[in-house]
Coordinates of C-alpha atoms in Angstrom, one line a residue:
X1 CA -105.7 -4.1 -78.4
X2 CA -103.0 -1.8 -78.5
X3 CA -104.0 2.1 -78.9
X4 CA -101.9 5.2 -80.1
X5 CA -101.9 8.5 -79.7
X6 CA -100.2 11.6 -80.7
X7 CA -97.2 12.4 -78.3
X8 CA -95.0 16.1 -78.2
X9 CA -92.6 16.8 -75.8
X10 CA -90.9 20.5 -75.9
X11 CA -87.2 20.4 -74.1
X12 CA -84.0 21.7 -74.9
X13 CA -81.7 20.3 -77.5
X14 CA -78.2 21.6 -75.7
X15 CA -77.6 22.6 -72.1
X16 CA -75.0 23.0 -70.0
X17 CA -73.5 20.7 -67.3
X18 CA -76.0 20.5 -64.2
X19 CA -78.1 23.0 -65.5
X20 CA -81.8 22.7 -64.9
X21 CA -83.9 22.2 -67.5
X22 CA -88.1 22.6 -68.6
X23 CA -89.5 19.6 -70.1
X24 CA -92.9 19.8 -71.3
X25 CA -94.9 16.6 -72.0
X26 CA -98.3 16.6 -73.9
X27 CA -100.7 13.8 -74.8
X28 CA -103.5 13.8 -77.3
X29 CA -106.1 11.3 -75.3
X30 CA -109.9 12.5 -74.2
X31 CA -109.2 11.1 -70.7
X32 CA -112.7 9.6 -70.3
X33 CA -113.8 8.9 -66.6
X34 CA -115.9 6.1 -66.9
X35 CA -118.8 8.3 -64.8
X36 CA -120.5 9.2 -67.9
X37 CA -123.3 8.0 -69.8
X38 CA -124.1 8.2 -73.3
X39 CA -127.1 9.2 -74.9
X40 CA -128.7 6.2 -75.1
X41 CA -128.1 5.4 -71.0
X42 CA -124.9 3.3 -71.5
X43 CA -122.4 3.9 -69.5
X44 CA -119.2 5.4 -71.5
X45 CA -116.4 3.0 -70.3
X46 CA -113.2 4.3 -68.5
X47 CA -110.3 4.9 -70.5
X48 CA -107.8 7.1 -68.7
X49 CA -103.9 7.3 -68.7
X50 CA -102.9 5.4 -66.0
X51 CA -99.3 6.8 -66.0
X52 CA -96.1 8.8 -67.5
X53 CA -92.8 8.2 -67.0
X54 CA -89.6 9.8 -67.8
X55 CA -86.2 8.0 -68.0
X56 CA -82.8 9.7 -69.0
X57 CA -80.8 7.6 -70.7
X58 CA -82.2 4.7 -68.4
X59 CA -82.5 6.1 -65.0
X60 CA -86.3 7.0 -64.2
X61 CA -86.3 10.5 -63.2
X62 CA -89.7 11.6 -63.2
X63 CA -93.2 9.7 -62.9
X64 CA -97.2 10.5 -62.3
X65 CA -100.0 8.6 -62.0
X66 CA -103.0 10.2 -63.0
X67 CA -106.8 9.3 -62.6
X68 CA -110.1 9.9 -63.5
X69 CA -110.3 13.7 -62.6
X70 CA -107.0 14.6 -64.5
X71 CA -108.9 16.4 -67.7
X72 CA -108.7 15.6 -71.5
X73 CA -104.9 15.8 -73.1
X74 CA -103.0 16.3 -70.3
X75 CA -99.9 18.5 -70.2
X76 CA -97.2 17.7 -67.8
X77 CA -94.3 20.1 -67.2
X78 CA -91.0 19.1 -64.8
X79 CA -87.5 19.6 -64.2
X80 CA -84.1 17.7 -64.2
X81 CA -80.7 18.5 -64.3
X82 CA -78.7 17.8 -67.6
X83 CA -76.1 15.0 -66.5
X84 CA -74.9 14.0 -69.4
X85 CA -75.7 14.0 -73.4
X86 CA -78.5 11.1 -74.2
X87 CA -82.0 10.3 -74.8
X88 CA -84.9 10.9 -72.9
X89 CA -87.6 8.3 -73.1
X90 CA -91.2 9.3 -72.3
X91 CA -93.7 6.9 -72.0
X92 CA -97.5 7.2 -71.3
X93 CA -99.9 3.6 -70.5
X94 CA -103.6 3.4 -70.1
X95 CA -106.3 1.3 -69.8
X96 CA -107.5 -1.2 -73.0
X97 CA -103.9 -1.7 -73.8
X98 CA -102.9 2.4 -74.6
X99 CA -99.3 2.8 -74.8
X100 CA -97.3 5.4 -76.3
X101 CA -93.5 6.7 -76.4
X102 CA -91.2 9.2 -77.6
X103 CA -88.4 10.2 -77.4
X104 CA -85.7 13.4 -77.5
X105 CA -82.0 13.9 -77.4
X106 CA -80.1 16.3 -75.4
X107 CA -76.6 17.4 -75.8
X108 CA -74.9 18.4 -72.9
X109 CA -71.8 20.2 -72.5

């Protein structure tokens, strides 16, 4: 069963040659621990995001694992270095088959 979720990454559109830039990376999941029990005494199965990557323009360049204690849509924020104009590619997978991506363009000059 695959899942989705809403995806927004903030970064810049242009930058300069070697310049550093902010990306910020934000999923909409509830991040559930699996510790919990529901009303009824059930336990409220795990679903956490495993992972996010980062790959620009195919070269993995940023990458966390999270787990259970990492709270409801979590926001990531990082760095890299414009190289070169291209696509980023984030990508977030979880348990039960959650997988989502997006992606952005920079130009580089």
């Amino acid at each position: 069963m695959s899942k989705t979720s809403r995806t927004g990454i903030t970064m810049p559109a242009q930058a300069k040659k070697d310049s550093i830039i902010e990306i910020r990376a934000i999923a909409q999941h509830d991040m559930e621990t699996g510790y919990r029990y529901s009303e009824d005494g059930k336990r409220i199965p795990r679903d956490i995001i495993r992972f996010f990557t980062c790959q620009y323009n195919g070269e993995e360049v940023f990458r966390a694992d999270f787990y259970p204690g990492i709270g409801a849509n979590p926001l990531i924020i990082f760095t890299t270095i414009a190289v070169a104009s291209g696509t980023l590619e984030f990508k977030w997978v979880g348990d039960d088959g959650y997988e989502a991506v997006n992606q952005a363009q920079i130009t580089v000059s």
